[in-house]
């Protein structure tokens, strides 16, 4: 009888936490399959294989929307690197060569072992959902010529790709960082690729809401316990006074980000990029 009462008490506590912590409860309810499922996905051809090598708990910082004329980008990247934390940059190629300051800055990071250059579409608009192989490679070439780095990771804008565009990604990249958009039924057709979802976004653009450091830490700790991999998605415009653009830097938001990084480091886990976790033969 005492054992039954203990189980009942535990159940009441869990329900209370979900009810009185609505954002966290909603996240677990909506994303439980992602948190507990078998991820990431690995696709490989018969004669070649990519392997995700995770020996210990790892956090990946992914900064999407690094683009021409983005004022906060450099501030966010420099702060991350100053703490000796690796970062993946989701670079939008469009107009990049016209912004000499951003081009030179990204080129200066090209040989930094803490930085991975990933491709984030070409224009970062709805056309990228149906991106042709020609446009995909046009964007890739812009990143190569600007940074002297060949990107191996693709991050689809809006986490959407049509089937043809998905095939182009599979043929030209080793890693796909996105919400789950692949088709298991056709996996044998595909070249080698590893699909790694983001764990949580730090800003909810639909609800125009910043997620708290406490919320992000709780989500990350939970996922690290179950999967040993937490991917945090940021955007430079989150650090502007008005999150819908990237024309200035809000010092208080940047400070909060620095505090989050410090808290993540206290979890005593490793930090990495996608490319440093994946080996292909």
Short mmCIF file of C-alpha atoms in Angstrom, two decimals:
data_model
loop_
_atom_site.label_atom_id
_atom_site.label_comp_id
_atom_site.label_asym_id
_atom_site.label_seq_id
_atom_site.Cartn_x
_atom_site.Cartn_y
_atom_site.Cartn_z
CA UNK A 1 0.00 0.00 0.00
CA UNK A 2 2.83 2.39 0.88
CA UNK A 3 4.46 1.64 -2.48
CA UNK A 4 1.24 2.52 -4.34
CA UNK A 5 0.95 5.80 -2.44
CA UNK A 6 4.58 6.64 -3.39
CA UNK A 7 3.86 6.06 -7.07
CA UNK A 8 0.73 8.15 -6.86
CA UNK A 9 2.64 10.99 -5.21
CA UNK A 10 5.29 10.91 -7.94
CA UNK A 11 2.59 11.04 -10.63
CA UNK A 12 0.95 14.05 -8.94
CA UNK A 13 4.29 15.88 -8.78
CA UNK A 14 5.01 15.26 -12.47
CA UNK A 15 1.55 16.46 -13.52
CA UNK A 16 1.91 19.55 -11.34
CA UNK A 17 5.25 20.42 -12.93
CA UNK A 18 3.80 20.15 -16.43
CA UNK A 19 0.74 22.22 -15.49
CA UNK A 20 2.57 24.97 -13.66
CA UNK A 21 5.48 25.11 -16.10
CA UNK A 22 3.42 25.50 -19.28
CA UNK A 23 6.15 26.22 -21.81
CA UNK A 24 8.30 23.31 -20.67
CA UNK A 25 5.30 21.01 -20.41
CA UNK A 26 4.16 21.95 -23.90
CA UNK A 27 7.63 21.31 -25.28
CA UNK A 28 7.82 17.81 -23.81
CA UNK A 29 4.28 17.00 -24.92
CA UNK A 30 4.92 18.18 -28.49
CA UNK A 31 8.45 16.84 -28.86
CA UNK A 32 8.61 13.71 -26.72
CA UNK A 33 9.08 11.48 -29.77
CA UNK A 34 12.03 13.57 -30.91
CA UNK A 35 13.61 13.54 -27.46
CA UNK A 36 13.25 9.81 -26.91
CA UNK A 37 13.43 8.58 -30.50
CA UNK A 38 16.39 7.10 -32.35
CA UNK A 39 18.12 10.18 -33.71
CA UNK A 40 20.06 11.20 -35.71
CA UNK A 41 19.20 9.33 -38.89
CA UNK A 42 22.06 7.84 -40.88
CA UNK A 43 21.83 7.15 -44.61
CA UNK A 44 24.64 5.45 -46.49
CA UNK A 45 25.32 3.81 -49.82
CA UNK A 46 26.49 0.20 -50.00
CA UNK A 47 30.15 1.07 -50.52
CA UNK A 48 30.41 4.12 -48.29
CA UNK A 49 29.22 5.15 -44.88
CA UNK A 50 29.13 8.17 -42.60
CA UNK A 51 29.36 7.56 -38.88
CA UNK A 52 28.30 9.88 -36.09
CA UNK A 53 30.89 9.53 -33.36
CA UNK A 54 29.53 10.60 -29.97
CA UNK A 55 31.57 9.20 -27.09
CA UNK A 56 30.31 11.65 -24.47
CA UNK A 57 27.57 14.24 -24.06
CA UNK A 58 27.93 17.03 -26.61
CA UNK A 59 26.36 20.45 -27.19
CA UNK A 60 26.32 22.15 -30.61
CA UNK A 61 25.68 25.87 -30.98
CA UNK A 62 24.07 26.59 -34.39
CA UNK A 63 23.77 30.23 -35.44
CA UNK A 64 21.46 30.48 -38.46
CA UNK A 65 20.92 33.51 -40.71
CA UNK A 66 24.53 34.68 -40.81
CA UNK A 67 24.19 36.95 -43.79
CA UNK A 68 25.29 40.16 -45.48
CA UNK A 69 24.76 43.33 -43.46
CA UNK A 70 23.90 41.43 -40.26
CA UNK A 71 25.17 43.67 -37.48
CA UNK A 72 24.82 41.28 -34.51
CA UNK A 73 26.46 38.27 -36.21
CA UNK A 74 30.05 39.20 -35.45
CA UNK A 75 29.27 40.14 -31.84
CA UNK A 76 27.56 36.80 -31.19
CA UNK A 77 30.28 34.77 -32.91
CA UNK A 78 33.13 36.60 -31.17
CA UNK A 79 31.51 36.18 -27.75
CA UNK A 80 31.08 32.45 -28.36
CA UNK A 81 34.67 32.00 -29.51
CA UNK A 82 35.99 34.08 -26.60
CA UNK A 83 34.66 31.34 -24.32
CA UNK A 84 36.46 28.71 -26.40
CA UNK A 85 33.15 27.25 -27.58
CA UNK A 86 32.76 25.93 -31.15
CA UNK A 87 29.97 27.32 -33.31
CA UNK A 88 28.22 26.29 -36.55
CA UNK A 89 27.36 29.23 -38.81
CA UNK A 90 24.32 28.82 -41.05
CA UNK A 91 25.49 31.16 -43.82
CA UNK A 92 23.04 32.71 -46.29
CA UNK A 93 25.06 33.21 -49.52
CA UNK A 94 22.85 35.86 -51.17
CA UNK A 95 24.56 39.28 -51.40
CA UNK A 96 27.44 38.04 -49.27
CA UNK A 97 30.06 39.17 -51.77
CA UNK A 98 28.56 42.69 -51.74
CA UNK A 99 29.22 43.11 -48.01
CA UNK A 100 32.99 43.45 -47.87
CA UNK A 101 33.08 43.66 -44.08
CA UNK A 102 31.13 40.43 -43.58
CA UNK A 103 33.02 38.66 -46.36
CA UNK A 104 36.38 39.57 -44.84
CA UNK A 105 35.21 38.61 -41.37
CA UNK A 106 33.98 35.17 -42.45
CA UNK A 107 37.18 34.61 -44.42
CA UNK A 108 39.16 35.37 -41.26
CA UNK A 109 37.25 32.57 -39.52
CA UNK A 110 37.83 30.05 -42.32
CA UNK A 111 40.78 28.34 -40.67
CA UNK A 112 39.49 28.63 -37.12
CA UNK A 113 39.03 25.03 -35.84
CA UNK A 114 36.15 26.17 -33.62
CA UNK A 115 34.05 27.36 -36.60
CA UNK A 116 32.04 25.36 -39.09
CA UNK A 117 30.59 27.08 -42.16
CA UNK A 118 27.24 25.53 -43.11
CA UNK A 119 25.01 26.54 -46.03
CA UNK A 120 21.61 27.98 -45.15
CA UNK A 121 19.79 28.08 -48.48
CA UNK A 122 20.67 30.68 -51.11
CA UNK A 123 18.18 33.53 -50.66
CA UNK A 124 16.51 32.42 -47.40
CA UNK A 125 13.02 32.81 -48.81
CA UNK A 126 10.31 30.43 -50.00
CA UNK A 127 12.23 29.63 -53.20
CA UNK A 128 14.79 27.74 -51.12
CA UNK A 129 12.14 25.14 -50.29
CA UNK A 130 12.22 24.18 -53.98
CA UNK A 131 15.88 24.98 -54.54
CA UNK A 132 17.32 23.63 -57.79
CA UNK A 133 20.68 21.92 -57.88
CA UNK A 134 22.01 24.84 -59.91
CA UNK A 135 20.97 27.37 -57.24
CA UNK A 136 22.17 25.10 -54.46
CA UNK A 137 25.62 24.88 -55.99
CA UNK A 138 25.61 28.60 -56.76
CA UNK A 139 25.20 29.27 -53.04
CA UNK A 140 27.82 26.70 -52.14
CA UNK A 141 30.32 28.29 -54.52
CA UNK A 142 29.72 31.72 -52.96
CA UNK A 143 30.57 30.32 -49.52
CA UNK A 144 33.67 28.57 -50.88
CA UNK A 145 34.95 31.66 -52.68
CA UNK A 146 34.21 33.90 -49.69
CA UNK A 147 35.54 31.74 -46.85
CA UNK A 148 37.89 29.27 -48.58
CA UNK A 149 35.88 26.54 -46.86
CA UNK A 150 33.81 23.80 -48.54
CA UNK A 151 30.60 23.40 -46.49
CA UNK A 152 29.58 19.82 -45.69
CA UNK A 153 26.45 20.69 -43.69
CA UNK A 154 23.20 22.04 -45.11
CA UNK A 155 20.60 23.80 -42.96
CA UNK A 156 17.29 24.25 -44.86
CA UNK A 157 15.57 27.60 -44.31
CA UNK A 158 12.23 27.07 -42.54
CA UNK A 159 13.17 23.36 -42.16
CA UNK A 160 11.43 22.60 -45.45
CA UNK A 161 12.54 20.94 -48.70
CA UNK A 162 10.62 19.36 -51.54
CA UNK A 163 11.67 15.80 -52.53
CA UNK A 164 13.76 16.87 -55.53
CA UNK A 165 15.60 19.51 -53.52
CA UNK A 166 16.19 16.95 -50.80
CA UNK A 167 17.89 14.70 -53.35
CA UNK A 168 20.19 17.56 -54.37
CA UNK A 169 21.20 18.04 -50.74
CA UNK A 170 21.92 14.34 -50.37
CA UNK A 171 24.16 14.40 -53.43
CA UNK A 172 26.19 17.43 -52.39
CA UNK A 173 26.40 17.43 -48.57
CA UNK A 174 27.33 14.99 -45.83
CA UNK A 175 25.13 16.39 -43.04
CA UNK A 176 21.58 17.75 -42.96
CA UNK A 177 20.68 19.75 -39.86
CA UNK A 178 16.94 20.17 -39.81
CA UNK A 179 13.68 18.96 -38.45
CA UNK A 180 12.86 15.50 -39.75
CA UNK A 181 12.11 15.87 -43.47
CA UNK A 182 13.51 12.71 -44.99
CA UNK A 183 11.66 9.71 -46.37
CA UNK A 184 12.72 6.33 -45.01
CA UNK A 185 11.04 4.51 -47.89
CA UNK A 186 13.52 5.99 -50.39
CA UNK A 187 16.65 5.94 -48.26
CA UNK A 188 18.42 3.29 -50.38
CA UNK A 189 18.50 5.72 -53.32
CA UNK A 190 20.39 8.33 -51.39
CA UNK A 191 24.07 9.04 -51.11
CA UNK A 192 25.54 9.06 -47.64
CA UNK A 193 24.18 11.66 -45.26
CA UNK A 194 23.52 12.11 -41.59
CA UNK A 195 20.39 13.97 -40.51
CA UNK A 196 20.63 15.79 -37.19
CA UNK A 197 17.68 17.76 -35.87
CA UNK A 198 17.95 20.91 -33.81
CA UNK A 199 16.93 20.32 -30.21
CA UNK A 200 15.41 23.68 -29.37
CA UNK A 201 15.24 27.21 -30.79
CA UNK A 202 16.08 30.07 -28.49
CA UNK A 203 13.44 32.36 -29.98
CA UNK A 204 9.84 31.64 -30.91
CA UNK A 205 9.23 33.88 -33.93
CA UNK A 206 5.59 32.76 -34.28
CA UNK A 207 4.80 33.98 -30.79
CA UNK A 208 7.48 36.70 -30.75
CA UNK A 209 8.88 35.31 -27.53
CA UNK A 210 12.39 34.79 -26.22
CA UNK A 211 12.98 31.53 -24.41
CA UNK A 212 14.54 31.91 -20.98
CA UNK A 213 17.98 30.57 -20.12
CA UNK A 214 16.35 28.35 -17.50
CA UNK A 215 14.04 26.81 -20.09
CA UNK A 216 16.86 26.19 -22.57
CA UNK A 217 19.08 24.63 -19.90
CA UNK A 218 16.31 22.32 -18.72
CA UNK A 219 15.55 21.12 -22.25
CA UNK A 220 19.23 20.60 -23.04
CA UNK A 221 19.91 18.69 -19.83
CA UNK A 222 16.94 16.42 -20.48
CA UNK A 223 18.03 15.62 -24.03
CA UNK A 224 21.68 15.11 -23.03
CA UNK A 225 20.59 12.49 -20.54
CA UNK A 226 18.69 10.57 -23.22
CA UNK A 227 20.64 11.19 -26.43
CA UNK A 228 23.98 12.75 -25.46
CA UNK A 229 23.48 15.45 -28.10
CA UNK A 230 21.83 18.87 -27.74
CA UNK A 231 21.66 21.31 -30.66
CA UNK A 232 20.75 24.90 -29.77
CA UNK A 233 19.51 27.08 -32.63
CA UNK A 234 20.10 30.85 -32.47
CA UNK A 235 19.65 33.74 -34.94
CA UNK A 236 21.64 37.00 -34.99
CA UNK A 237 18.47 39.07 -35.19
CA UNK A 238 17.47 37.75 -31.75
CA UNK A 239 20.20 40.01 -30.37
CA UNK A 240 18.81 43.16 -31.99
CA UNK A 241 16.48 45.62 -30.32
CA UNK A 242 13.81 44.51 -32.80
CA UNK A 243 14.12 40.74 -33.46
CA UNK A 244 12.63 41.03 -36.94
CA UNK A 245 15.82 42.64 -38.25
CA UNK A 246 19.55 42.67 -37.55
CA UNK A 247 20.53 46.33 -37.69
CA UNK A 248 21.85 46.81 -34.16
CA UNK A 249 23.01 44.92 -31.07
CA UNK A 250 21.14 44.85 -27.78
CA UNK A 251 23.81 44.69 -25.08
CA UNK A 252 21.49 43.15 -22.49
CA UNK A 253 20.49 40.31 -24.83
CA UNK A 254 24.14 39.66 -25.63
CA UNK A 255 24.92 39.54 -21.92
CA UNK A 256 22.11 37.02 -21.35
CA UNK A 257 23.54 34.87 -24.13
CA UNK A 258 26.96 34.96 -22.50
CA UNK A 259 25.40 33.85 -19.23
CA UNK A 260 23.72 30.95 -21.02
CA UNK A 261 27.05 29.84 -22.48
CA UNK A 262 28.62 29.96 -19.01
CA UNK A 263 25.78 27.86 -17.62
CA UNK A 264 26.13 25.32 -20.44
CA UNK A 265 29.84 25.00 -19.73
CA UNK A 266 29.02 24.19 -16.12
CA UNK A 267 27.21 21.05 -17.30
CA UNK A 268 30.68 19.54 -17.81
CA UNK A 269 29.97 18.37 -21.34
CA UNK A 270 31.87 18.78 -24.59
CA UNK A 271 31.09 21.31 -27.33
CA UNK A 272 31.50 20.54 -31.00
CA UNK A 273 30.45 21.29 -34.56
CA UNK A 274 28.59 18.88 -36.84
CA UNK A 275 31.57 18.15 -39.06
CA UNK A 276 33.78 17.24 -36.10
CA UNK A 277 31.29 14.58 -34.98
CA UNK A 278 30.88 12.89 -38.35
CA UNK A 279 33.36 10.65 -40.12
CA UNK A 280 32.84 9.42 -43.68
CA UNK A 281 34.88 6.89 -45.63
#
